[in-house]
Structure formats: C-alpha cells, structure tokens
XYZ file of C-alpha atoms in Angstrom:
642
model
C -45.456 10.991 74.680
C -43.654 10.382 77.947
C -41.075 7.663 77.709
C -40.511 5.110 80.424
C -37.442 2.969 80.457
C -36.756 -0.209 82.348
C -33.670 -2.353 82.139
C -31.482 -4.784 83.928
C -28.138 -6.325 82.904
C -29.678 -8.785 80.435
C -33.263 -7.647 79.934
C -34.269 -4.458 78.176
C -37.683 -3.114 77.218
C -39.301 0.122 76.188
C -42.805 1.391 76.842
C -44.503 4.186 74.966
C -42.406 4.201 71.799
C -42.403 2.390 68.511
C -39.413 0.169 67.775
C -38.259 -0.745 64.286
C -35.859 -3.669 64.173
C -33.702 -4.724 61.235
C -30.244 -6.000 60.335
C -28.728 -2.651 61.292
C -30.083 -2.787 64.833
C -32.946 -1.209 66.694
C -33.939 2.226 65.427
C -35.942 4.337 67.828
C -38.695 6.311 66.106
C -39.062 9.251 68.434
C -39.308 12.312 66.195
C -36.833 15.059 65.668
C -34.736 14.681 68.817
C -32.660 11.495 68.840
C -31.517 11.551 72.433
C -33.038 10.108 75.549
C -32.434 10.783 79.210
C -34.191 10.231 82.460
C -34.970 13.883 83.039
C -38.456 13.137 84.331
C -36.986 11.015 87.099
C -34.016 13.358 87.597
C -31.576 10.464 87.267
C -27.874 11.261 87.085
C -25.352 9.628 84.741
C -22.331 7.814 86.109
C -20.227 8.836 83.108
C -20.588 11.207 80.164
C -18.243 10.931 77.179
C -17.675 13.827 74.771
C -14.938 15.749 73.014
C -14.307 13.547 69.991
C -16.062 11.748 67.134
C -18.624 9.214 68.385
C -19.577 6.729 65.659
C -22.765 5.052 66.814
C -23.112 2.455 63.998
C -26.794 3.407 64.070
C -27.899 4.435 60.575
C -30.641 6.668 61.990
C -28.127 8.650 64.055
C -24.635 7.927 62.692
C -22.707 10.281 64.962
C -23.353 12.195 68.164
C -21.544 14.629 70.413
C -22.008 12.849 73.721
C -22.944 9.558 75.387
C -24.180 9.097 78.941
C -23.895 5.845 80.888
C -25.603 4.774 84.092
C -25.504 1.357 85.786
C -23.684 -0.151 82.826
C -26.307 0.960 80.302
C -26.397 3.719 77.705
C -29.004 6.213 78.914
C -28.475 9.126 76.537
C -26.905 9.905 73.178
C -27.083 13.188 71.338
C -26.004 16.839 71.525
C -23.754 17.695 74.449
C -26.004 20.484 75.706
C -28.831 17.984 76.135
C -26.872 14.973 77.370
C -25.056 17.162 79.905
C -28.370 17.713 81.691
C -27.777 14.258 83.197
C -24.529 15.389 84.832
C -24.347 15.534 88.604
C -21.672 16.153 91.176
C -20.535 12.524 91.019
C -20.663 12.186 87.210
C -17.328 11.376 85.598
C -17.008 13.746 82.627
C -14.628 11.997 80.207
C -13.004 14.166 77.541
C -12.171 12.054 74.510
C -9.594 14.703 73.574
C -10.189 14.158 69.882
C -10.117 10.382 70.086
C -12.940 8.361 68.543
C -15.562 6.250 70.294
C -17.206 3.239 68.633
C -19.278 0.340 69.985
C -17.458 -2.543 71.625
C -16.381 -5.103 69.037
C -18.294 -8.376 68.833
C -16.243 -11.421 67.882
C -17.749 -13.075 64.823
C -15.419 -16.054 65.202
C -12.499 -16.861 67.459
C -11.308 -19.203 70.182
C -10.890 -17.358 73.456
C -9.535 -20.263 75.505
C -7.096 -21.503 72.891
C -6.191 -17.863 72.250
C -4.618 -17.876 75.684
C -1.919 -20.186 74.370
C -0.466 -17.167 72.566
C 0.292 -15.661 75.966
C 1.806 -18.843 77.389
C 4.128 -20.105 74.680
C 7.112 -19.266 72.515
C 6.037 -16.854 69.783
C 6.793 -18.498 66.419
C 4.746 -16.087 64.337
C 6.209 -14.369 61.280
C 6.464 -10.570 61.041
C 4.703 -8.302 61.884
C 3.440 -10.417 64.811
C 6.712 -12.213 65.512
C 10.167 -12.757 64.026
C 10.238 -16.323 62.641
C 11.306 -16.260 58.989
C 13.165 -19.581 58.686
C 13.564 -22.852 60.575
C 16.798 -21.687 62.183
C 14.834 -18.742 63.542
C 12.144 -21.076 64.903
C 14.826 -23.149 66.612
C 16.511 -20.084 68.112
C 13.209 -18.683 69.373
C 12.530 -21.994 71.134
C 16.035 -22.073 72.640
C 15.678 -18.493 73.875
C 12.262 -19.196 75.375
C 13.555 -22.302 77.160
C 16.504 -20.346 78.564
C 14.267 -17.510 79.768
C 11.674 -19.882 81.268
C 13.843 -22.648 82.680
C 11.890 -23.030 85.921
C 8.621 -23.314 84.010
C 10.062 -25.925 81.663
C 11.395 -27.970 84.574
C 8.038 -27.696 86.335
C 5.830 -28.670 83.406
C 8.250 -30.839 81.425
C 6.769 -29.404 78.236
C 7.753 -26.701 75.741
C 5.019 -25.172 73.582
C 5.587 -22.900 70.611
C 2.781 -21.299 68.671
C 2.305 -19.737 65.265
C 4.854 -21.138 62.808
C 3.753 -20.986 59.179
C 5.592 -22.779 56.339
C 4.224 -20.190 53.918
C 6.349 -17.581 55.703
C 9.458 -19.694 56.312
C 12.316 -19.543 53.816
C 12.320 -23.346 53.473
C 8.554 -23.434 52.680
C 8.112 -26.529 54.852
C 7.112 -27.567 58.353
C 9.831 -28.042 60.974
C 10.296 -31.789 61.557
C 11.187 -33.922 64.570
C 14.837 -33.696 63.494
C 14.658 -29.891 63.535
C 13.068 -29.918 66.990
C 15.432 -32.607 68.294
C 18.213 -30.133 67.532
C 16.640 -27.933 70.217
C 16.083 -30.700 72.779
C 15.751 -34.451 72.948
C 15.164 -34.453 76.710
C 12.024 -32.314 77.013
C 8.935 -32.831 74.828
C 8.441 -29.994 72.338
C 5.100 -29.236 70.732
C 4.823 -26.453 68.155
C 1.473 -25.445 66.717
C 0.910 -24.244 63.162
C -0.692 -20.816 62.946
C -3.916 -22.316 61.597
C -4.230 -24.752 64.499
C -4.719 -27.593 62.019
C -1.130 -28.892 62.098
C 1.630 -29.356 64.609
C 5.157 -30.685 64.870
C 6.610 -32.775 67.697
C 10.126 -33.734 68.647
C 11.057 -37.346 69.326
C 10.383 -37.072 73.058
C 6.861 -35.753 72.438
C 6.188 -38.477 69.854
C 7.308 -41.055 72.428
C 4.805 -39.698 74.968
C 2.006 -39.650 72.386
C 2.891 -43.167 71.241
C 3.123 -42.502 67.505
C 5.406 -45.031 65.764
C 5.818 -46.607 62.347
C 3.064 -49.052 63.320
C 0.537 -46.301 64.148
C -2.137 -45.981 61.461
C -3.361 -42.597 60.283
C -6.572 -41.671 62.116
C -9.722 -40.878 60.162
C -9.535 -37.261 59.027
C -5.831 -36.931 59.803
C -2.329 -37.728 58.542
C 0.877 -38.697 60.337
C 3.601 -37.583 57.956
C 6.444 -40.077 57.742
C 10.105 -40.516 56.908
C 11.269 -42.984 54.272
C 11.603 -45.666 56.973
C 7.926 -45.288 57.940
C 8.595 -43.577 61.254
C 6.714 -40.324 61.922
C 8.691 -37.283 60.757
C 7.040 -35.218 63.511
C 4.528 -33.310 61.381
C 0.893 -34.107 62.122
C -2.213 -33.061 60.203
C -5.747 -32.474 61.496
C -7.028 -35.348 63.690
C -3.574 -36.879 63.980
C -2.498 -33.605 65.562
C -5.593 -33.169 67.734
C -5.173 -36.660 69.129
C -1.572 -35.890 70.099
C -2.632 -32.863 72.125
C -4.525 -34.893 74.720
C -1.561 -36.689 76.355
C 0.632 -33.581 76.043
C -1.650 -30.768 77.194
C -3.410 -33.068 79.633
C -0.173 -32.958 81.664
C -0.689 -29.267 82.426
C -3.459 -29.656 85.013
C -6.779 -27.917 85.585
C -5.463 -24.459 86.394
C -3.789 -24.375 83.013
C -7.041 -24.233 81.101
C -8.341 -21.517 83.384
C -5.164 -19.530 82.817
C -5.650 -19.945 79.068
C -9.218 -18.662 79.388
C -8.196 -15.658 81.470
C -5.247 -14.759 79.252
C -7.336 -15.110 76.103
C -10.165 -12.922 77.384
C -7.714 -10.250 78.495
C -6.108 -10.264 75.059
C -9.512 -9.866 73.384
C -10.186 -6.843 75.628
C -6.887 -5.242 74.648
C -8.031 -5.177 71.051
C -11.459 -3.726 71.856
C -13.552 -6.895 71.922
C -16.243 -6.790 74.591
C -17.893 -10.020 73.403
C -15.715 -12.972 72.466
C -16.492 -16.313 70.896
C -15.252 -19.688 72.100
C -15.632 -21.557 68.819
C -15.619 -25.347 68.767
C -15.538 -25.391 72.513
C -16.000 -28.259 74.968
C -17.562 -28.935 78.346
C -14.138 -28.545 79.920
C -13.456 -25.202 78.270
C -16.854 -23.839 79.289
C -16.143 -24.979 82.841
C -12.812 -23.137 82.735
C -14.504 -19.953 81.504
C -17.138 -20.188 84.215
C -14.526 -20.764 86.896
C -12.570 -17.689 85.802
C -15.782 -15.666 85.617
C -16.818 -16.783 89.109
C -13.602 -15.253 90.429
C -14.427 -11.972 88.690
C -11.485 -12.406 86.305
C -13.295 -12.704 82.959
C -13.422 -9.138 81.610
C -15.645 -9.766 78.583
C -18.737 -11.736 77.597
C -17.957 -15.077 75.940
C -20.371 -17.117 73.839
C -19.342 -20.775 73.529
C -20.241 -23.138 70.701
C -19.255 -26.704 71.653
C -18.677 -29.345 69.016
C -22.037 -30.843 68.081
C -20.551 -34.255 67.271
C -18.449 -34.498 70.427
C -20.714 -32.791 72.991
C -24.405 -32.927 71.953
C -25.672 -33.745 75.441
C -23.736 -30.864 76.957
C -25.117 -28.459 74.343
C -28.681 -29.585 74.923
C -28.338 -29.195 78.687
C -26.609 -25.809 78.633
C -27.689 -23.811 75.571
C -29.219 -20.484 76.551
C -29.822 -16.985 75.226
C -29.126 -15.663 78.723
C -25.665 -15.193 80.180
C -24.672 -16.843 83.421
C -22.349 -14.102 84.590
C -20.333 -13.393 81.457
C -20.617 -16.841 79.859
C -23.282 -18.628 77.860
C -23.530 -21.573 75.469
C -24.944 -20.173 72.251
C -25.344 -23.253 70.081
C -23.452 -25.856 68.069
C -20.175 -25.934 66.155
C -19.483 -28.261 63.250
C -16.201 -28.572 61.348
C -16.297 -30.043 57.843
C -12.772 -29.474 56.545
C -9.397 -28.024 57.411
C -6.956 -25.269 56.521
C -6.866 -23.625 53.079
C -3.298 -22.356 53.410
C -2.280 -25.807 54.678
C -3.970 -27.595 51.728
C -6.382 -29.577 53.918
C -9.519 -27.614 52.994
C -11.857 -29.652 50.772
C -11.970 -28.086 47.312
C -14.156 -28.842 44.287
C -11.091 -28.792 42.013
C -7.358 -29.480 42.405
C -5.130 -27.088 44.324
C -3.255 -24.711 42.036
C 0.359 -25.426 43.020
C 0.475 -27.078 46.446
C 3.810 -27.063 48.207
C 4.598 -30.547 49.482
C 4.253 -34.189 48.547
C 0.750 -34.232 47.092
C -0.590 -36.534 44.331
C -1.775 -35.102 41.010
C -5.287 -33.706 41.230
C -5.137 -33.328 45.020
C -8.218 -31.481 46.357
C -7.815 -31.716 50.127
C -10.142 -33.780 52.269
C -13.105 -33.607 54.619
C -12.661 -33.988 58.364
C -16.071 -35.663 58.649
C -18.333 -37.598 56.314
C -21.280 -36.281 54.347
C -23.577 -38.393 56.540
C -22.141 -36.865 59.706
C -22.666 -33.411 58.237
C -26.275 -34.104 57.329
C -27.089 -35.786 60.621
C -25.539 -33.034 62.732
C -27.201 -30.176 60.873
C -30.511 -32.046 61.098
C -30.022 -32.556 64.852
C -29.466 -28.833 65.372
C -32.426 -27.819 63.198
C -34.747 -30.292 64.869
C -34.076 -28.532 68.177
C -33.965 -25.013 66.777
C -30.314 -24.643 67.798
C -27.990 -22.232 66.041
C -25.164 -24.011 64.240
C -21.849 -22.506 63.191
C -20.122 -24.550 60.497
C -16.467 -24.383 59.545
C -16.205 -24.821 55.777
C -13.240 -23.384 53.884
C -13.115 -25.146 50.530
C -15.815 -25.134 47.873
C -16.423 -28.853 48.447
C -17.023 -28.297 52.155
C -19.395 -25.395 51.447
C -21.305 -27.630 49.043
C -21.732 -30.152 51.868
C -22.989 -27.458 54.235
C -25.436 -25.970 51.736
C -26.889 -29.387 50.894
C -27.305 -30.269 54.579
C -29.000 -26.962 55.444
C -31.321 -27.222 52.448
C -32.369 -30.728 53.514
C -32.912 -29.583 57.108
C -34.964 -26.593 55.960
C -37.175 -28.824 53.824
C -37.662 -31.265 56.688
C -38.130 -28.868 59.611
C -39.296 -25.678 57.970
C -37.711 -22.270 58.222
C -36.269 -22.219 61.725
C -35.199 -18.824 63.038
C -31.846 -20.210 64.141
C -29.547 -17.980 62.048
C -27.116 -20.648 60.777
C -23.577 -19.377 60.232
C -20.887 -20.287 57.707
C -17.459 -19.880 59.284
C -14.666 -18.850 56.863
C -16.013 -19.773 53.388
C -12.556 -18.918 52.090
C -13.003 -20.281 48.565
C -16.730 -19.634 48.040
C -18.045 -19.676 44.490
C -20.488 -16.937 43.499
C -23.340 -19.422 43.080
C -22.697 -20.569 46.647
C -23.177 -16.997 47.872
C -26.581 -17.074 46.161
C -27.373 -20.244 48.105
C -26.306 -18.628 51.377
C -28.770 -15.817 50.768
C -31.535 -18.219 49.745
C -31.088 -20.323 52.893
C -30.495 -17.440 55.287
C -26.965 -18.568 56.169
C -24.945 -15.752 57.743
C -21.400 -15.593 56.301
C -18.702 -15.030 58.923
C -15.791 -14.383 56.593
C -12.044 -14.089 57.062
C -10.799 -11.159 54.929
C -7.690 -10.951 57.132
C -6.507 -13.931 55.063
C -5.813 -11.431 52.288
C -3.054 -9.903 54.417
C -1.569 -12.983 56.044
C -1.908 -15.509 53.200
C -3.090 -13.579 50.152
C 0.210 -14.000 48.307
C 0.261 -17.706 49.221
C -3.274 -18.208 47.916
C -2.411 -16.410 44.686
C 0.752 -18.421 44.104
C -0.122 -21.852 45.526
C -3.636 -22.663 46.747
C -6.092 -21.315 44.165
C -4.021 -19.321 41.664
C -4.085 -15.667 40.603
C -7.610 -15.652 39.162
C -9.486 -17.324 41.991
C -7.352 -15.709 44.686
C -9.110 -12.429 43.925
C -12.330 -13.962 45.223
C -11.242 -15.360 48.580
C -13.461 -14.074 51.398
C -15.835 -12.570 48.816
C -17.331 -9.683 50.780
C -18.115 -7.836 47.544
C -20.441 -10.580 46.321
C -22.127 -10.578 49.720
C -22.757 -6.830 49.743
C -23.921 -6.851 46.113
C -26.761 -9.068 47.314
C -27.610 -6.767 50.248
C -26.407 -9.410 52.680
C -24.631 -8.691 55.943
C -21.515 -10.490 57.147
C -19.071 -10.804 60.017
C -15.339 -10.238 59.619
C -13.264 -12.294 62.032
C -9.707 -12.954 63.203
C -9.997 -16.644 64.185
C -7.477 -16.111 66.996
C -5.189 -17.763 67.813
C -4.733 -18.185 64.050
C -3.825 -14.491 64.241
C -3.910 -12.008 67.067
C -7.468 -10.741 67.722
C -6.261 -7.485 66.201
C -9.454 -5.582 65.440
C -7.706 -2.866 63.459
C -5.885 -5.415 61.316
C -9.275 -7.050 60.669
C -10.726 -3.650 59.756
C -7.794 -2.818 57.489
C -7.901 -6.127 55.618
C -11.666 -5.929 55.135
C -11.330 -2.461 53.597
C -8.044 -2.654 51.647
C -7.423 -6.386 50.990
C -3.709 -5.596 50.760
C -1.323 -8.562 51.049
C 2.012 -8.741 52.853
C 3.747 -8.018 49.532
C 1.572 -4.959 48.883
C -0.675 -6.535 46.262
C -4.408 -5.743 46.379
C -6.202 -9.058 46.232
C -9.658 -8.728 44.690
C -10.314 -4.973 44.571
C -13.968 -5.669 43.742
C -14.382 -7.172 47.211
C -13.171 -4.125 49.114
C -15.925 -2.594 51.237
C -16.419 0.795 52.840
C -14.974 1.582 56.261
C -18.503 1.834 57.659
C -19.477 -1.593 56.328
C -16.252 -2.984 57.779
C -17.061 -1.415 61.159
C -20.524 -2.956 61.021
C -18.916 -6.353 60.331
C -17.135 -5.946 63.682
C -20.099 -4.621 65.664
C -23.801 -4.665 64.804
C -23.708 -7.454 62.232
C -21.959 -10.052 64.452
C -24.219 -8.865 67.283
C -27.104 -9.910 65.014
C -25.277 -13.174 64.323
C -25.312 -13.877 68.077
C -28.961 -12.797 68.569
C -27.702 -9.825 70.595
C -28.417 -6.915 68.265
C -30.947 -5.427 70.697
C -28.278 -5.207 73.419
C -24.976 -4.715 71.621
C -23.316 -3.574 68.420
C -24.299 0.101 68.331
C -24.326 3.105 70.619
C -28.028 3.570 71.322
C -30.151 4.293 74.351
C -31.100 1.096 76.168
C -28.096 -0.904 75.011
C -25.287 -2.190 77.182
C -22.441 0.311 77.597
C -19.868 -1.738 75.679
C -17.619 0.909 74.148
C -14.178 1.352 72.608
C -12.028 4.472 72.354
C -9.693 4.556 69.347
C -6.690 6.791 68.742
C -8.120 7.984 65.410
C -11.351 8.087 63.445
C -11.384 5.112 61.030
C -13.711 6.986 58.689
C -11.385 9.994 58.475
C -7.903 8.498 58.040
C -6.247 7.146 54.902
C -7.562 3.558 54.608
C -3.974 2.365 54.136
C -3.261 3.440 57.734
C -6.221 1.703 59.405
C -4.011 -1.019 60.884
C -2.006 1.675 62.699
C -4.985 2.861 64.759
C -4.631 2.001 68.430
C -7.270 0.747 70.824
C -6.845 3.267 73.644
C -9.566 2.009 75.977
C -12.126 -0.788 76.206
C -15.266 -0.354 78.318
C -17.513 -3.278 79.292
C -20.832 -2.702 81.070
C -19.735 0.863 81.658
C -16.471 -0.146 83.374
C -12.984 0.249 81.926
C -11.462 -3.201 81.365
C -8.444 -2.069 79.325
C -6.622 1.252 79.341
C -3.599 1.620 77.081
C -2.272 4.387 79.302
C -1.578 1.875 82.048
C -1.315 -1.420 80.179
C 0.448 -3.097 77.263
C -0.343 -1.354 74.013
C -1.438 -3.247 70.947
C 1.805 -2.529 69.090
C 3.792 -4.100 71.913
C 1.645 -7.221 71.656
C 1.970 -7.256 67.899
C 5.720 -6.804 67.597
C 7.147 -8.712 70.569
C 6.827 -12.241 71.959
C 3.842 -12.280 74.248
C 5.547 -14.034 77.155
C 8.891 -12.388 77.936
C 8.676 -12.417 81.742
C 10.285 -15.589 83.154
C 8.628 -15.119 86.533
C 5.175 -14.939 84.962
C 5.931 -17.991 82.838
C 7.000 -19.972 85.887
C 4.063 -18.821 88.014
C 1.422 -19.670 85.410
C 2.902 -22.880 84.059
C 3.756 -24.140 87.546
C 0.093 -23.605 88.454
C -0.826 -25.810 85.487
C 1.457 -28.556 86.686
C -0.005 -28.432 90.190
C -3.598 -28.696 88.922
C -5.953 -31.621 89.174
C -5.722 -34.653 86.945
C -7.515 -34.868 83.641
C -10.521 -36.794 84.886
C -11.024 -34.579 87.965
C -10.551 -31.437 85.869
C -13.729 -32.018 83.930
C -15.500 -32.836 87.159
C -17.181 -36.082 86.215
C -16.743 -39.832 86.327
C -16.151 -40.686 82.697
C -14.316 -43.386 80.881
C -10.821 -42.642 79.603
C -12.173 -42.404 76.046
C -14.941 -39.989 77.081
C -12.402 -37.803 78.879
C -10.217 -37.888 75.811
C -13.103 -36.760 73.586
C -13.996 -33.890 75.891
C -10.442 -32.670 76.230
C -9.792 -33.085 72.528
C -12.042 -30.142 71.777
C -9.517 -27.894 73.521
C -7.502 -27.608 70.341
C -9.974 -28.455 67.622
C -9.509 -26.819 64.222
C -10.260 -23.172 63.668
C-alpha cells in the first residue's frame, strides 16, 4: 500500500496505514520494514543522524541505525542503507560518533519562569549543586555575590538568594533576620528555600513587606516569631508568598521576561524540549509569550495557571494548540506544602520533625476541603485537565475524594487528571489513582536530595522506603512521570534518571530498593509517558516517523552504562523542531551549571537586573486595569509553591 504523509508544525495525519495508539505511543503497523521515507516524492532530508545508538522509546522498534529529519519533522527511521536514500547534496549528515540519541525530554512537572531565578540570584544550594553547608557559608555566599554584582544591587535595591535547605545546613535551621542582617541592614535581602515554600528576610525586607509583631498569620501560612513577638524573618507558605509581591514587584516587567528566557534556556541545556510552567499566572504566561514573540524561547512550554486565582484566564486561554511555543494546558491546584519542610499534610504525625512543633504535628493544608472539591468540580465540569499538588497522605486523600465526587457527578471525562508529587502515598492510594485514572507525576529525585532527611525526620526508616512509590505504580501496570520540580532542584535530566533507577541518597543509602525501576522505564518517564500526560504522545516522546524532531544527544548510552554512573552522563546537544538549541561544544556544560554558582558574571548580572529595574510598573506589566488586590493575586502566582 502506498503511504501518503501530510504534516505541519502542530497537525499530523496519516493516510493508508493502520495506527495503533496506547500508553507507549503510536505504533505504526506497516509490516516487516519499520522505516518510512518520501521516496515516491523524491523528497530530500535536511539532516540524517547515524553513527551511534538511537533509542527510539518505541516498543515496536526500540533502536535504529539512522534518523532523517525534514522541515522539523522526523521523516524516516531505520537501517542506514535505507534512510540514506533520502540524502541529497544539501543534507547535513551528522555522525553521532558513538554518542546516543534519545527523544527530547518532556517536563512532567517544573516551573520554567521561576526556574529563571536560579540564573539571576546568589546560589545557596548545597553540594553537588552549590557550596552552602552552614549558615556562615550562606552569609559568605551572599556577601560575595553582592560584591561581584554591586552595580546590579544598587540598581535594583534587592538581593535575592536561592536554594538554601536547613536539612543540609550544619545548624539544621533556617537563617533568620539576624543572620541576614549580619550581611546587610541597608539593602533588602530575600532568600528562598529550595522547596519554594519558605523564605527568610532581613529586617529591611520585612520593613518593606510590612510584617510586624501586630501582623497576623495569613490563612495557610506562618510568620515565625522571636520571643518578643516580632517576626524572626522566616516565613512559611502563604506568609512567604505574600511577601514576594512587594519585593519582586520592584523588579519591573522585563524581569519576568528575563526569568522566562533564562529558565527555558536552562531546560534546554538539560535536554528538555517541552517544559512545564506549573502553577502559573496570567502575568507569567504573558512573559513567556513576549519572549517567544522575540524568537527567544527555545522550547515549548505548557502553562497551568492556578485554578483558584485565575479561573477566568484559564477558561479564556486553554488550548491543545500552541501559539508559537506556548500554550495553556489546564488548571493547577495546590493542596499542601513541602514534605521536607514539614508543611505537607500527613495522615499521621511527623516522625521526628526538626523545629518547634507541637506533639502529634501532621502539617497543614494550604486550602480547605471545600476549596479542593469546588475547584476539582469546576475543572471536571468544563473537561479541563487539572494538575494537583499533594505531598502528604492527608492531601492525597483530599484529592482522591474530590476526583471521585467529580467523576460521579460528571462522568468519566477524558481529562487525564494528574497528581503532582504524591511523596508519601500509601499503597491503597495508588490503587485509587489507578481506579480513577489519575496520572502520577512523581518526584523520585527526592530520594537523592532528601532521602536521608525523610528517613531520619519526616516519615522514619520504614515509610521512607516508600516515598515516590514507582514500584507500586509499575506493579499495577500504570505509567508515571518523573520530574525535577525546578527550581526546587536543577532541571537535571540525568539526575532525575539516576534517582528513578537507583534511589540512592546523598549518604549512599538505597531508599526503597523495591521501587527501583529499569532504565528503559525511567527513560519513558522522561519522554513518552509525560508526553501522554500532556496529550502530546502523537507528536512527542518517541523517535517515530511523523513526530516532531525533538531530539537529545547524550554522551553515553543510559542502557549500557553502570546505573550508578547515570548522573554522570552529559547532555551533548538538544534539538527542537529539527534545529539545535543547545550544543555543549559551544555552550556551558551541565557539570559547570551543577557545580558552580549560576550567575558569576557581574556584567550580566547588572545588565539583566538593571533591565528589571527599568521595566514597567506592576499594574502596567500585566497589561490591564485591575484593582491593587487583583494585581497582587495575579503576581502572587509568580512564586507559588512547587
């Protein structure tokens, strides 16, 4: 049977063949030869890749010798002697030289815009991503950053540090206003906890925010206090998010666009060709679109604005089609907070929480049960996809109950609801996820960054084995996404892959060996399965004819190396729509990003942060005539919890 192929950038169809579609992608039933070209039309490929392992993530054709690309689409896969028939005088013949090609990675959960803050702030991360191991080290990093970026600090009148983690500091506590005042009392200092759920402010920043002894704790948040009732500088959840508005709002409109650009470029460096802007906002989507309109957004980004804060914006903008490289994919809902920070809602007390917590403390919900039910119902009524952040068992119980009620009321909607994180899932809850068709986007990278902390403090040695329970998921023939939640961590795809396979902690312990999965399953959790999550499995996630040419070249074959060395694999090249968007040969390599502060060029710091300061005001930035409170709500989503 003669095959005819027709495609454009976002629409693909086949005529004259049978297509079989499942969780693993689109399998083409074409007989013995599993390659396809345009020989009948004598079309010529723009690029042909060969000379190394090519892992297609297509179960019907797991590996091939060559891939041909034309007009940003994959037009042939198969044996080199057949694919090479598409070569012409102008075809770029790329020799992989033993390196490995895989599909472009699809972000199961992250925050592209907020991820840009990692490139525009003092790096307070612990090793291997930074050097902060105690509060003195945090203070020195801030002092060094201020000294190296003096013009930027004078221009913006704000110092931002990102990534501190009490679990990795010798003192096992948050830096306080007193610690930050020792750095500066003249310039406001804002440092952000690695989870994004906490922050610490110096006295000058607290003065700007207006937090005093008389300020009441907001719903869903805590202002930690000294013995005299004054804030000690440490803010939890909504107390922290509220403080971000008057501080980050000072940076101007260009600042958010610079965050978006820097975040997308970082995603590309780690092989992501599709990123997620989780718990987004109208303002963040506008920033992404502005960057994309200038041709400066290298990857696709799917945004999921907060369904409580921005329902009208979601309803007006949701689409399964990209506008350029940006689309609004659905709704985001956040039920609880950070497991390592003890703000996730559990169904039992925390094991040994570090801090001033009452006996029997179980964390708390960020929203009410009624808000959860109403929001899930709103999304189901409209057939919108909803991604729900739920870390603790109590939060997952709330999600499951709300989805079950919505299913009973509205019937089985094909909206592919997603659980984000599910860090402390019980096994019976995994059964409920399967029953209700909830896709688990899990966070196995927690086993590396906080596995020891979970074992010793949050859930204890028995239950710590079952965090991010990928084994239970696969035992039930379910698929899952494995994510990085950047900027909680770098969007380090190989670290995600390593943690999903080995579950090895910082100390070398293996946390929950029964939940280790194969390298191929882990690769699928970075490619075809999150492509399915985003309703894009027919276009992305595997190397097949008719799909978009989103490709990654790795230094080594993940299926052939010792699993303990997976994190050492380098992303050598990232290809989006057939075009190279990152080349390690001429750019910053992943190891440089991982081991050094991300912003060590004072000129770049001044140029970018000065642009923020010269931007439009808050109200003009979001381009609408809103009340101060409405502007505050929209901008608040900029740094909502991960």
